[in-house]
Short mmCIF file of C-alpha atoms and ligand atoms in Angstrom, two decimals:
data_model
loop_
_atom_site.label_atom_id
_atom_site.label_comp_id
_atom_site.label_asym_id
_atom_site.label_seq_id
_atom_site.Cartn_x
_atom_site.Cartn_y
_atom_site.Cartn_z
CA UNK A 1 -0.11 30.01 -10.53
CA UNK A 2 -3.85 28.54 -10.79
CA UNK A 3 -4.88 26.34 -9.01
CA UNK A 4 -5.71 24.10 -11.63
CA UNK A 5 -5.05 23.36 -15.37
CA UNK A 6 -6.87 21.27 -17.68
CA UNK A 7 -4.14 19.00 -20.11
CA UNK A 8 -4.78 18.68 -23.76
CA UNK A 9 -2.83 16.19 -25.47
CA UNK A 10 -1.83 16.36 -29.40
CA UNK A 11 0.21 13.39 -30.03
CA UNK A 12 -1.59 12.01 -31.77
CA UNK A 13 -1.95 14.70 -34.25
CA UNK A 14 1.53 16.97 -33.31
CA UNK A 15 3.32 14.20 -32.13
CA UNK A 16 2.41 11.88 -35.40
CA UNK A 17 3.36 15.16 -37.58
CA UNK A 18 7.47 14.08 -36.31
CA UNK A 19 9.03 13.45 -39.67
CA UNK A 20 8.44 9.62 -40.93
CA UNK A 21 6.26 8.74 -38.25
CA UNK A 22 2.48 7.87 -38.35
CA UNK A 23 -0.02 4.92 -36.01
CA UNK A 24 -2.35 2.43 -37.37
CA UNK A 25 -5.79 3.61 -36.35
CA UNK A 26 -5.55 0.63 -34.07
CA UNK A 27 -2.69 2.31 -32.84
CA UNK A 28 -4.14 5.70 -32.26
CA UNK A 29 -7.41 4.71 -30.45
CA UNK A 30 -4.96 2.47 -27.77
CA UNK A 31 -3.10 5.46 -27.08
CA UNK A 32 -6.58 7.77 -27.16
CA UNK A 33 -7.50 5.07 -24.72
CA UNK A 34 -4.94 5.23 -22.50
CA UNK A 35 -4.76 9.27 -22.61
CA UNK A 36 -7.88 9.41 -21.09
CA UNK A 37 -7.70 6.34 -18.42
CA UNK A 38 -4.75 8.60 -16.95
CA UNK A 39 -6.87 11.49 -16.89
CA UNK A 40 -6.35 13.99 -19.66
CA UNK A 41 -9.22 15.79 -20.28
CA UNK A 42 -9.15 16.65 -24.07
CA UNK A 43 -7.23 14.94 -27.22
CA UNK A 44 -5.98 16.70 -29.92
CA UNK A 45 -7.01 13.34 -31.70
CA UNK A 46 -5.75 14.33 -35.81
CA UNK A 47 -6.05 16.05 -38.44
CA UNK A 48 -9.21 14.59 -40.21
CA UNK A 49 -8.76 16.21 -43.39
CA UNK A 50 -5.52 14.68 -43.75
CA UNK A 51 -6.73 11.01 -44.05
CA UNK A 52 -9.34 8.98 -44.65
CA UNK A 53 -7.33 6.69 -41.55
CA UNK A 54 -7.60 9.76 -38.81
CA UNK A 55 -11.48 10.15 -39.69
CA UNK A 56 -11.77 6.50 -38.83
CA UNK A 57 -9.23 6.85 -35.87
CA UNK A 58 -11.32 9.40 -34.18
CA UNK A 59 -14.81 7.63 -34.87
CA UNK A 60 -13.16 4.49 -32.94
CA UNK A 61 -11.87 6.66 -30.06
CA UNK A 62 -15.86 7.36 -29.75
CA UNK A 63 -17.03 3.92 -30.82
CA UNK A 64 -14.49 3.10 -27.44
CA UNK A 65 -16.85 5.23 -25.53
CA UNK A 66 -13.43 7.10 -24.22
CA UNK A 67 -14.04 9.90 -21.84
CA UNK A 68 -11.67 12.19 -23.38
CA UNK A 69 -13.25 14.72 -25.39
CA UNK A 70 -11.60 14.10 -28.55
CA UNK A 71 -10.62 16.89 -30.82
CA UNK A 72 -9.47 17.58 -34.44
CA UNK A 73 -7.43 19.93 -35.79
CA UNK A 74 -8.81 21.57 -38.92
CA UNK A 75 -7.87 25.21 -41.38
CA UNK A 76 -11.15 27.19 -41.32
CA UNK A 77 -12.12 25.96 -44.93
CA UNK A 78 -14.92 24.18 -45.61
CA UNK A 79 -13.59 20.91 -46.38
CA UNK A 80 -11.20 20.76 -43.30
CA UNK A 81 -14.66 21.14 -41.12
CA UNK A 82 -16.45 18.45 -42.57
CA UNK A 83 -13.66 16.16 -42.46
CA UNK A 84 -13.68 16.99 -38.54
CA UNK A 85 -17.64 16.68 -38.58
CA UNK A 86 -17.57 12.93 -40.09
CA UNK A 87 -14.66 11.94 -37.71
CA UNK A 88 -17.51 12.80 -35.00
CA UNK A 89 -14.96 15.32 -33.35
CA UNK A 90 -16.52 17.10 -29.83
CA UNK A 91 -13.99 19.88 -30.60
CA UNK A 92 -12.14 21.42 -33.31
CA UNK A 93 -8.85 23.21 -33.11
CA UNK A 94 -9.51 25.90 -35.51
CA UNK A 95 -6.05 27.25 -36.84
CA UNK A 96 -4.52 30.25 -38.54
CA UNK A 97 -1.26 31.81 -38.84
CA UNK A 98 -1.06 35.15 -37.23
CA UNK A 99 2.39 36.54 -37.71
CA UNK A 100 2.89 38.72 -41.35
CA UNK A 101 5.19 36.56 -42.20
CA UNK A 102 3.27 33.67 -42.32
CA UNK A 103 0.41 35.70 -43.58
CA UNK A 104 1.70 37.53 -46.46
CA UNK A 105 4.87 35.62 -47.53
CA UNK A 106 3.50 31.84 -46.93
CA UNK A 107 -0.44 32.47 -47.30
CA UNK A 108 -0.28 35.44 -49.63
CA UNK A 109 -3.19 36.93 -47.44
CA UNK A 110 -3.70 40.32 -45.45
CA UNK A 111 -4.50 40.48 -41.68
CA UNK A 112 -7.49 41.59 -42.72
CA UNK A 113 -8.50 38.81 -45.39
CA UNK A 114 -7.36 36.46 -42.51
CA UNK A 115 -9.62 37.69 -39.95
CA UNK A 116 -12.67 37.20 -42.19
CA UNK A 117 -11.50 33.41 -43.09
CA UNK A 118 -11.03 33.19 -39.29
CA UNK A 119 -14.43 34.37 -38.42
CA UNK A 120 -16.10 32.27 -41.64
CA UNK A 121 -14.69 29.22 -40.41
CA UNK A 122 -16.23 29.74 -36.77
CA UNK A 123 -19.30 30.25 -38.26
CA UNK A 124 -18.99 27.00 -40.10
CA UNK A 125 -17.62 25.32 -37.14
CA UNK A 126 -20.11 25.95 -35.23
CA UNK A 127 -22.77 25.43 -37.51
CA UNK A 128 -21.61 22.21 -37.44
CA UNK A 129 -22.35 21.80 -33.77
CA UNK A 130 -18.86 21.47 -32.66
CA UNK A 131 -16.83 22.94 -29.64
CA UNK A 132 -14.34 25.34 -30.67
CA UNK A 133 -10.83 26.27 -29.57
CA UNK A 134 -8.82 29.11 -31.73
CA UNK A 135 -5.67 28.51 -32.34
CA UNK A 136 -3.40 31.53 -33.09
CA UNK A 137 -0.34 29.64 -34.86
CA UNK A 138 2.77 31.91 -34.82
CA UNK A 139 1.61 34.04 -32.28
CA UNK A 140 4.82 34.33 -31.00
CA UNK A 141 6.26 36.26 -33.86
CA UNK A 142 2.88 38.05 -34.35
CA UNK A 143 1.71 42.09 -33.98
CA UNK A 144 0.46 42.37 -30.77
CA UNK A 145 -2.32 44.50 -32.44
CA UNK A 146 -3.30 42.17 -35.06
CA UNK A 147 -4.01 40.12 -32.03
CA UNK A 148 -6.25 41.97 -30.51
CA UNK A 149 -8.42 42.63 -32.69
CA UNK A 150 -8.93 38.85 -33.63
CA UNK A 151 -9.74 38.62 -30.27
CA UNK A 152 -12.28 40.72 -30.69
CA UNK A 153 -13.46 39.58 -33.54
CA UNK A 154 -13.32 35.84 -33.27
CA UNK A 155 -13.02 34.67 -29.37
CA UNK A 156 -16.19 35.51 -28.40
CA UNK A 157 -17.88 34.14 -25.08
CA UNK A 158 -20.05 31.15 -26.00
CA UNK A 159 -18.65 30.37 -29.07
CA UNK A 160 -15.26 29.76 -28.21
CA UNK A 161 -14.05 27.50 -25.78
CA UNK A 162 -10.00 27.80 -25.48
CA UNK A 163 -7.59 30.09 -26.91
CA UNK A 164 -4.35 28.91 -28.14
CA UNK A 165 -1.57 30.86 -28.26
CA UNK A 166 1.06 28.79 -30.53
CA UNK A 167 4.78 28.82 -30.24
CA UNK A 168 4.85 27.39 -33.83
CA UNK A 169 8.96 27.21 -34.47
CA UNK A 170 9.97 27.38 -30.81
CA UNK A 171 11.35 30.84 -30.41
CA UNK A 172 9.50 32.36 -27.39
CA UNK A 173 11.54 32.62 -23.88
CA UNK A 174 9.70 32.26 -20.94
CA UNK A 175 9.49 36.00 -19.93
CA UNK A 176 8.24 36.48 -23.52
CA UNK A 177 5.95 34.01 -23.16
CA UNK A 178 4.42 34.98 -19.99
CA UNK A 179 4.11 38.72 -21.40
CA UNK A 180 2.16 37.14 -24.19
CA UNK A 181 -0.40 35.55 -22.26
CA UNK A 182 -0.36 38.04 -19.92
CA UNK A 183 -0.90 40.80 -23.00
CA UNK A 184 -3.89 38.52 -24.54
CA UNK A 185 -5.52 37.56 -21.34
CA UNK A 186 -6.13 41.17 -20.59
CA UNK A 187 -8.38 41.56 -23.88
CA UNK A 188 -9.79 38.14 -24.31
CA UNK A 189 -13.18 37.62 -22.07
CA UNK A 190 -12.54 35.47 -18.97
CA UNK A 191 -14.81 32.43 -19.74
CA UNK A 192 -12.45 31.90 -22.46
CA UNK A 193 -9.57 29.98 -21.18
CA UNK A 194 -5.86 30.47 -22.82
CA UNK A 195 -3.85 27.58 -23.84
CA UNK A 196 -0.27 27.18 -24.63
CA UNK A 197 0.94 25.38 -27.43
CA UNK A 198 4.85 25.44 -27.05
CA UNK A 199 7.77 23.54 -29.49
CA UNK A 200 11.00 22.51 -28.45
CA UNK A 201 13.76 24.54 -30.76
CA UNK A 202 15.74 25.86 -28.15
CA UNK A 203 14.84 23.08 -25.37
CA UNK A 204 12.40 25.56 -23.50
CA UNK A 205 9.20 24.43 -24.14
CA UNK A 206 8.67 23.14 -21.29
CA UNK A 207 9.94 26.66 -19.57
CA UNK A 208 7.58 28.19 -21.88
CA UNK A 209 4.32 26.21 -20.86
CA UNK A 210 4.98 26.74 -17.30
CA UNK A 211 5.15 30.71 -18.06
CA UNK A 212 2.37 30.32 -19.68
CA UNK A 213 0.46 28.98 -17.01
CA UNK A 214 2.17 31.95 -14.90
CA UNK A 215 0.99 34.77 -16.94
CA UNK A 216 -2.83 33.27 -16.77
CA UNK A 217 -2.75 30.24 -19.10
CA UNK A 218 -5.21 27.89 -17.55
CA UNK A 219 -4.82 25.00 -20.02
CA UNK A 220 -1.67 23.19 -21.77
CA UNK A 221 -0.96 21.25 -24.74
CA UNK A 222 1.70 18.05 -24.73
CA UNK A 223 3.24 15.16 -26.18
CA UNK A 224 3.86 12.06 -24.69
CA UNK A 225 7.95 11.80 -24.73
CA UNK A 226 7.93 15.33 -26.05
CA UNK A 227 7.72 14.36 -30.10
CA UNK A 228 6.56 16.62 -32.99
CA UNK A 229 7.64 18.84 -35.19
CA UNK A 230 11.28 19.45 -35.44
CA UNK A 231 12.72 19.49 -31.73
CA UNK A 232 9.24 18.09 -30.92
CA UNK A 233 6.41 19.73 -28.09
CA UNK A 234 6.43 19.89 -24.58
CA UNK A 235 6.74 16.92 -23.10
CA UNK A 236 3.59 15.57 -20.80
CA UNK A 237 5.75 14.13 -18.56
CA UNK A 238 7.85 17.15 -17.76
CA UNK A 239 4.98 19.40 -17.63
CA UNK A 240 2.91 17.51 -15.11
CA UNK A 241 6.26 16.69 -12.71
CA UNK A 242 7.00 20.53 -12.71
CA UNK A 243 3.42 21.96 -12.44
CA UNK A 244 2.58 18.83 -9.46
CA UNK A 245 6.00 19.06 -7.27
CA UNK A 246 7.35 22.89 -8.32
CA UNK A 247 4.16 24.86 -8.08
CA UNK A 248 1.11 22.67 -6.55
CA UNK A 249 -0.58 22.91 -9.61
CA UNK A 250 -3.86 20.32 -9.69
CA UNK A 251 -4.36 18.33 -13.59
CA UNK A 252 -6.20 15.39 -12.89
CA UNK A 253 -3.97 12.97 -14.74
CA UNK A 254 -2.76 10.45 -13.05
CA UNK A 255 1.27 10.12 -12.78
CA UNK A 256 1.99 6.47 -12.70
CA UNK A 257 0.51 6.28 -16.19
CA UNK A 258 3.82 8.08 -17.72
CA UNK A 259 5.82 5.20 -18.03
CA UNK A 260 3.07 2.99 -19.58
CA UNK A 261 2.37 5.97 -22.33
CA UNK A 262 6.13 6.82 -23.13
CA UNK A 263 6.83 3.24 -23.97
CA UNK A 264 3.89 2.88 -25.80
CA UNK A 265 4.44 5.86 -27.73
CA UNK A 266 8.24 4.70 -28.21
CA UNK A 267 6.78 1.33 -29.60
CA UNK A 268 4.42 2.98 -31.68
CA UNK A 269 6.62 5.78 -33.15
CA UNK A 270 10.01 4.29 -32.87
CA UNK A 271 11.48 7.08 -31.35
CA UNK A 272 13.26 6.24 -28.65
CA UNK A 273 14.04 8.05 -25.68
CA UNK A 274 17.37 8.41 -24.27
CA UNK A 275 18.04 7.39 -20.19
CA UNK A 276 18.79 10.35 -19.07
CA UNK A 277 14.84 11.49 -20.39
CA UNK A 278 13.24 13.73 -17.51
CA UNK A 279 10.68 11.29 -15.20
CA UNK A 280 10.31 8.74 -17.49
CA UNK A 281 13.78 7.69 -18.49
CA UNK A 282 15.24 4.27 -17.43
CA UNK A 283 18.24 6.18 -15.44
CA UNK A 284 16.47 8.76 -13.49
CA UNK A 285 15.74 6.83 -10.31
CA UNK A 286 19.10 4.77 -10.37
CA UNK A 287 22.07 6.01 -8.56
CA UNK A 288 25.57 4.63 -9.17
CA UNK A 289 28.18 6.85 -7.89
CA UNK A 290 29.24 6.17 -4.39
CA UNK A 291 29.45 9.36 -2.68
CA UNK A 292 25.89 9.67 -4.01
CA UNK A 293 24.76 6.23 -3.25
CA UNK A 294 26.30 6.53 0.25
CA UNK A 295 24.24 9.70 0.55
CA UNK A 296 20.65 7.92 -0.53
CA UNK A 297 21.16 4.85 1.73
CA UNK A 298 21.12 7.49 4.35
CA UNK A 299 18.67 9.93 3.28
CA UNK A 300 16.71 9.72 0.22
CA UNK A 301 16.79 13.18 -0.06
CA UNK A 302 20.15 13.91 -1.03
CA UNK A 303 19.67 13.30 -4.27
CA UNK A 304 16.15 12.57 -5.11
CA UNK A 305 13.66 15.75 -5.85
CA UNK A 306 11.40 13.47 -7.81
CA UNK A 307 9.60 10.90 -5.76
CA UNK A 308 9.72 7.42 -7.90
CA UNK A 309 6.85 6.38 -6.36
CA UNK A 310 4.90 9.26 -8.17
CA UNK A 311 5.05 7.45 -11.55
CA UNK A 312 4.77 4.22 -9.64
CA UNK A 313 8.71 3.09 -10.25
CA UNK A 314 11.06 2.20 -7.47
CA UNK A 315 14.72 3.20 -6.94
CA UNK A 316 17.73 1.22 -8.03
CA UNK A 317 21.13 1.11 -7.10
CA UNK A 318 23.80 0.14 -9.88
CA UNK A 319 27.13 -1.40 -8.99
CA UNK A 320 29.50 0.01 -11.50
CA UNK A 321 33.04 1.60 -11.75
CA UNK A 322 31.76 4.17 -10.13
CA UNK A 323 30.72 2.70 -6.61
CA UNK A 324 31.90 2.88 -3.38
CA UNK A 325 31.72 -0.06 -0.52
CA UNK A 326 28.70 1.85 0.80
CA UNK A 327 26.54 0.08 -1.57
CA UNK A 328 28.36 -3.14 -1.50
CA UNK A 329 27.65 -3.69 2.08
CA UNK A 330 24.04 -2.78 1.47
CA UNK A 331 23.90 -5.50 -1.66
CA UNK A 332 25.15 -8.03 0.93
CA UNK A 333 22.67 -7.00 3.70
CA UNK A 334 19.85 -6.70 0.83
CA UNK A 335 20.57 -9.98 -0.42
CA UNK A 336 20.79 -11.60 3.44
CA UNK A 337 24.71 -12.77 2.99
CA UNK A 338 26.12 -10.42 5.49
CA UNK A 339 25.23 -8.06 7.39
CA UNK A 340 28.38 -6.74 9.20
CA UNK A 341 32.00 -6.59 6.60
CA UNK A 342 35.22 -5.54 7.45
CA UNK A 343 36.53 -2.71 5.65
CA UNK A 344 39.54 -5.44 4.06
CA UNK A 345 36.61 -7.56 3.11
CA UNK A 346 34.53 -4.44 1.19
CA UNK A 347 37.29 -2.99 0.18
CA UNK A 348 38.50 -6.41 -1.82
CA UNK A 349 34.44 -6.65 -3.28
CA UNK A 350 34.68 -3.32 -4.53
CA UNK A 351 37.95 -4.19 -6.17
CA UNK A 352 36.16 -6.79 -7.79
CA UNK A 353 33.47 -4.59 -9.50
CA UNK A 354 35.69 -2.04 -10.56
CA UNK A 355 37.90 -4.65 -12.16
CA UNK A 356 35.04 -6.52 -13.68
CA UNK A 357 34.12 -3.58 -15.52
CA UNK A 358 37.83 -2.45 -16.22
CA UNK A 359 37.96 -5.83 -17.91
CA UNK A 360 35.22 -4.95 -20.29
CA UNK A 361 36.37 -5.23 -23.60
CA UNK A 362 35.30 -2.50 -26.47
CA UNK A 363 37.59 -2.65 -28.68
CA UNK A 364 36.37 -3.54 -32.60
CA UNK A 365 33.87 -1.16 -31.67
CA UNK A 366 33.07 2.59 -34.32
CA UNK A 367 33.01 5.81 -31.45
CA UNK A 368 29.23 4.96 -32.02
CA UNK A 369 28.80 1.37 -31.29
CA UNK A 370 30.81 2.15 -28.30
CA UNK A 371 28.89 5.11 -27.26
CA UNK A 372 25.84 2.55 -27.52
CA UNK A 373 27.81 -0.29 -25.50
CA UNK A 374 28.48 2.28 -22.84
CA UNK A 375 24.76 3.67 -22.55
CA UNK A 376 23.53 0.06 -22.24
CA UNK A 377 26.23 -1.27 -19.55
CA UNK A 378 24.80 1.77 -17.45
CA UNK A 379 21.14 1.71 -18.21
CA UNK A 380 21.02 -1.72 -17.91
CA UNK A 381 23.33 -4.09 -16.50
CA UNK A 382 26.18 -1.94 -14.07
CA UNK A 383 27.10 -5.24 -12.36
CA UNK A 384 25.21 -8.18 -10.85
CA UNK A 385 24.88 -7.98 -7.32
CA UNK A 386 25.72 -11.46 -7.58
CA UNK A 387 29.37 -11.04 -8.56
CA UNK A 388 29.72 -9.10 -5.69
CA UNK A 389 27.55 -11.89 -3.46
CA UNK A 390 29.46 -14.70 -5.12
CA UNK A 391 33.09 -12.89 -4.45
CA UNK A 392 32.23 -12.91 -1.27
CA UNK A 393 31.31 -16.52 -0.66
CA UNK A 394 35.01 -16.80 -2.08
CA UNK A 395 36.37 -14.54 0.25
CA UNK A 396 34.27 -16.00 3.16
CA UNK A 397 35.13 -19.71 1.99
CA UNK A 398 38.94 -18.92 1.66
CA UNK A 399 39.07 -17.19 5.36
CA UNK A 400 37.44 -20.08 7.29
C1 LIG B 501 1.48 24.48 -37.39
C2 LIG B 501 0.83 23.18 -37.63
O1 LIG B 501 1.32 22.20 -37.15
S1 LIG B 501 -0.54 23.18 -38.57
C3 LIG B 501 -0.89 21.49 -38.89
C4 LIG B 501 0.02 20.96 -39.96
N1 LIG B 501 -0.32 19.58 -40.23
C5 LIG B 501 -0.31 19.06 -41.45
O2 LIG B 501 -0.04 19.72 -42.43
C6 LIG B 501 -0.59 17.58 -41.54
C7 LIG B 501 -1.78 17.26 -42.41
N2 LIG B 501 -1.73 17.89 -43.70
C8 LIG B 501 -2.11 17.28 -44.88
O3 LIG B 501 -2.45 16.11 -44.89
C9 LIG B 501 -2.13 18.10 -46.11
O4 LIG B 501 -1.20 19.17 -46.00
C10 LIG B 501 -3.56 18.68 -46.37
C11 LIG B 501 -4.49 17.51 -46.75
C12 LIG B 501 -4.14 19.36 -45.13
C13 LIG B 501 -3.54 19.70 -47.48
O5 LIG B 501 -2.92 19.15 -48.61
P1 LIG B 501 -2.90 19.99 -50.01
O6 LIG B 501 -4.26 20.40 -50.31
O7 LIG B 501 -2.22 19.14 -51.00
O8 LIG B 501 -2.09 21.30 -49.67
P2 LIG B 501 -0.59 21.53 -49.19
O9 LIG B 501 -0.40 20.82 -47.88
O10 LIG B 501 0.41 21.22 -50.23
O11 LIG B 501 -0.61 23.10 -48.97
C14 LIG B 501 -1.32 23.68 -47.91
C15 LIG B 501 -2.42 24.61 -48.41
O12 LIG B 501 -3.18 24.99 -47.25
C16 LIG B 501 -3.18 26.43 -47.14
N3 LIG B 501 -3.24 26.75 -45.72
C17 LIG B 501 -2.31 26.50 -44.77
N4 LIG B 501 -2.76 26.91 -43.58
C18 LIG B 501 -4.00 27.42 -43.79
C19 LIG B 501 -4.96 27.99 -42.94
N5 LIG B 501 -4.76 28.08 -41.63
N6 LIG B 501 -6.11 28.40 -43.48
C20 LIG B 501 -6.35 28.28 -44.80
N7 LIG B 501 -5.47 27.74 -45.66
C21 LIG B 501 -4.31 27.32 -45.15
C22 LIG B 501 -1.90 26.86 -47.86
O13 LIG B 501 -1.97 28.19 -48.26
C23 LIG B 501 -1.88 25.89 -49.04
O14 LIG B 501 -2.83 26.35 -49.95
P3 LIG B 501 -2.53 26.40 -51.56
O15 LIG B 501 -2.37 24.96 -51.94
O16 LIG B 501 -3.75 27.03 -52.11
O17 LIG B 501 -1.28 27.18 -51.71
C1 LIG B 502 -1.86 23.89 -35.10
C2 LIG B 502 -1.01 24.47 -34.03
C3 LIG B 502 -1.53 24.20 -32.66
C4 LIG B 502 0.39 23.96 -34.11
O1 LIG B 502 0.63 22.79 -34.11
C5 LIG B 502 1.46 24.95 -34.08
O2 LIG B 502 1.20 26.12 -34.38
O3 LIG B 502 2.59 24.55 -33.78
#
C-alpha cells in the first residue's frame, strides 16, 4: 500500500447520474463546499455539456473560492470541451470507452479511430489550458493491448495528470482489479498517477478500489453514500474507514465530516440510506443485544473495530427485547438512580422491557409497513431508559 492517496469525488456528476435524481446548483456548490472543507482534494464537479445548470454549478463552486480543484467530465469532442472551458473547470475528465464492445457495437468505431479521437481531444483539452485526467471507461472488459498502446499514445508525462481505469458496469474482482493496475502501471510513465473508478454491481467496489490502491493506484474516485449508476460507486465513507484503520493509508479528508455529507446528500438526493450503512449508518455504533452489550460495558473492544469517535459520533446502548440486565444496571447507574441492584430487582426491570416491547402492537400492518415499523423501533426508539428508571421507582416505592 502507498503511503498516501489523493480522493476524487464524483457525486456530483456520478452520483447525480442515479436514475431520477439531480441538485439545484445551489445544491451542488453546498455539497462542492463541503467536499472540500473535509479535505478532498479534487471534484468530479458535472458534466458541463449536459446543462446549462452544471456550467453555472461549477462557475459558483469557483465564485465560492473552494479549494477543491473542481473538475468536469467531458467526451473528447469539441463541444463537450468548451462546455467544460465556460464552466471554468481546473480539470477535465476526458472519457472514452475502451472495451470492443463498447467500441464497435455501441460507438460503431475501431480501436484505432478511437485512439485518434482520444488523442484530438487532448489536444483540444489542453489547448484549452485545462488539467487533464484520461479516463479509460470499460477498461475492465478491455484488450489489454489496446491499452497499451493508448497509453502510449495519449498518457503522456506533462500532459496528463491521472489515469483512470473505469470499472464502468461493476464486473471486476479484486484480484482482477489489482492485475489491471498492476498491468497498466508497468507501461504508463510514473508521474502519471492511476485512479480507480469502481461501480457497485456485485457489492465489491469498495474491494475493488482498495485493490486498486494495492496494485499501485495512488488516487480514488467516490460517492458520498455510495450513489450512481445502477448499484451506485464506491462509497467515500467505506473507502476512507478501510484505507485509514485496515492499511494506514494517509487522504487528508477529514472523518468526522461523513455524517454531515451523507445526510446532506440523503436530503439532497432522497436516497436514503439504510441503518445498517457501513460508518455512517444510524445503527453502527449502537449495541442492543446483551451478551454484546455486557461485553462493551467491559471492554469496548469486543465489538467495536470502528472507533465512533473517528466520524465524531458517540456510542449508544438500546434497551430492547434483546437486552440483558447488564445494561439495565448501567441505565440506572448512568442515570444516578442506583448504583448497586439485586439480581430479583434487574431481573423484574428487564422483564419490563422485554414485555413493553412484546406488547407492541403491529397488526393492520402490509409485511412492508411492518418491516418499516420494525427498522424504526430499532434505529430509533428500543426503549426509554426511563421506563426502566420509572419501573424502578415502582419497585423501590413498593419495597420500602
Ligand atoms: C460511463 C459514464 O458514466 S459516461 C458519463 C455519462 N453521463 C451522461 O450521459 C450524463 C450527461 N449526458 C447528457 O446530458 C447527454 O447524453 C449529452 C448532452 C452528453 C449528449 O446528448 P445527445 O447529443 O442527445 O446524445 P445521446 O446522449 O443520445 O447519445 C450519446 C452520443 O454520444 C456519443 N458518445 C458517447 N460516448 C462518447 C465518447 N466517449 N466520445 C465520443 N462520442 C461519444 C454516442 O456515440 C452518441 O452519439 P450519436 O448521437 O452520434 O450516436
Ligand atoms: C466517466 C467514467 C469515469 C464513468 O463514470 C464510468 O466509466 O463509470
Amino acid at each position: 500500500m502507498p503511503a498516501a492517496v489523493d480522493v476524487i469525488d464524483c457525486t456530483l456528476r456520478d452520483g447525480e447520474q442515479t436514475p431520477g435524481v439531480w441538485f439545484t446548483v445551489a445544491e451542488k456548490v453546498e455539497l462542492a463546499t463541503l467536499l472540500s472543507e473535509a479535505g478532498v482534494l479534487v471534484l468530479d464537479a458535472g458534466f458541463p455539456a449536459s446543462s446549462g445548470a452544471d456550467v453555472e454549478a461549477l462557475q459558483g463552486m469557483r465564485q465560492a473560492g473552494i479549494a477543491a480543484a473542481v473538475g468536469a467530465t467531458a467526451r473528447p469532442v469539441q463541444q463537450d470541451i468548451a462546455a467544460a472551458r465556460k464552466a471554468q473547470a481546473d480539470e477535465v475528465f476526458l472519457f472514452m470507452p475502451t472495451s470492443d464492445l463498447r467500441l464497435r457495437e455501441t460507438l460503431g468505431i475501431t480501436r484505432d479511430q478511437a485512439a485518434r479521437i482520444m488523442r484530438a481531444g487532448v489536444d483540444e483539452v489542453l489547448g484549452n489550458g485545462m488539467g487533464l485526467n484520461i479516463v479509460f471507461e470499460d477498461a475492465t472488459r478491455a484488450s489489454p493491448e489496446h491499452m497499451a498502446r493508448l497509453v502510449d499514445e495519449v498518457c503522456l508525462p506533462g500532459e496528463v495528470s491521472r489515469l483512470i481505469l473505469a470499472d464502468s458496469v461493476g464486473c471486476a474482482h479484486p484480484g482482477s482489479m489489482r492485475a489491471l493496475v498492476r498491468t497498466l502501471a508497468e507501461r504508463l510513465d510514473p508521474a502519471i498517477d492511476i485512479c480507480a473508478h469502481t461501480h457497485n454491481d456485485y457489492g465489491l467496489a469498495t474491494a475493488n478500489t482498495l485493490a486498486a490502491v494495492e496494485g499501485g493506484a495512488r488516487a480514488i474516485t467516490c460517492t458520498v453514500n455510495g450513489i450512481g449508476e445502477r448499484a451506485g460507486n464506491a462509497d467515500l465513507a467505506e473507502c476512507l474507514a478501510s484505507l485509514t484503520h485496515l492499511h494506514g493509508v494517509e487522504h487528508g479528508v477529514d472523518a468526522t465530516a461523513l455524517p454531515r455529507l451523507s445526510r446532506l446528500v440523503e436530503r439532497i438526493s432522497g436516497i436514503h440510506m439504510a441503518a445498517t450503512k457501513p460508518v455512517t449508518g444510524g445503527n453502527v455504533y449502537r449495541h442492543e443485544s446483551g451478551l454484546h452489550v455486557d461485553s462493551m460495558l467491559k471492554d469496548v473492544r469486543s465489538y467495536e473495530v470502528l472507533p465512533p469517535s473517528w466520524v465524531g459520533a458517540e456510542r449508544g446502548y438500546v434497551l430492547g427485547k434483546h437486552s440483558g440486565t447488564s445494561l439495565v444496571r448501567e441505565v440506572l447507574r448512568r442515570t444516578g438512580t442506583a448504583t448497586d441492584v439485586d439480581d430479583d430487582t434487574a431481573r423484574r426491570l428487564l422483564d419490563t422491557v422485554k414485555s413493553t416491547v412484546d406488547g407492541w402492537d403491529k397488526s393492520g400492518h402490509d409485511a412492508a409497513h411492518a418491516a418499516k415499523e420494525r427498522f424504526v423501533a430499532t434505529a430509533l426508539a428500543g426503549v426509554s431508559p426511563d421506563v426502566v428508571v420509572a419501573e424502578y421507582h415502582r419497585i423501590a416505592g413498593a419495597q420500602s
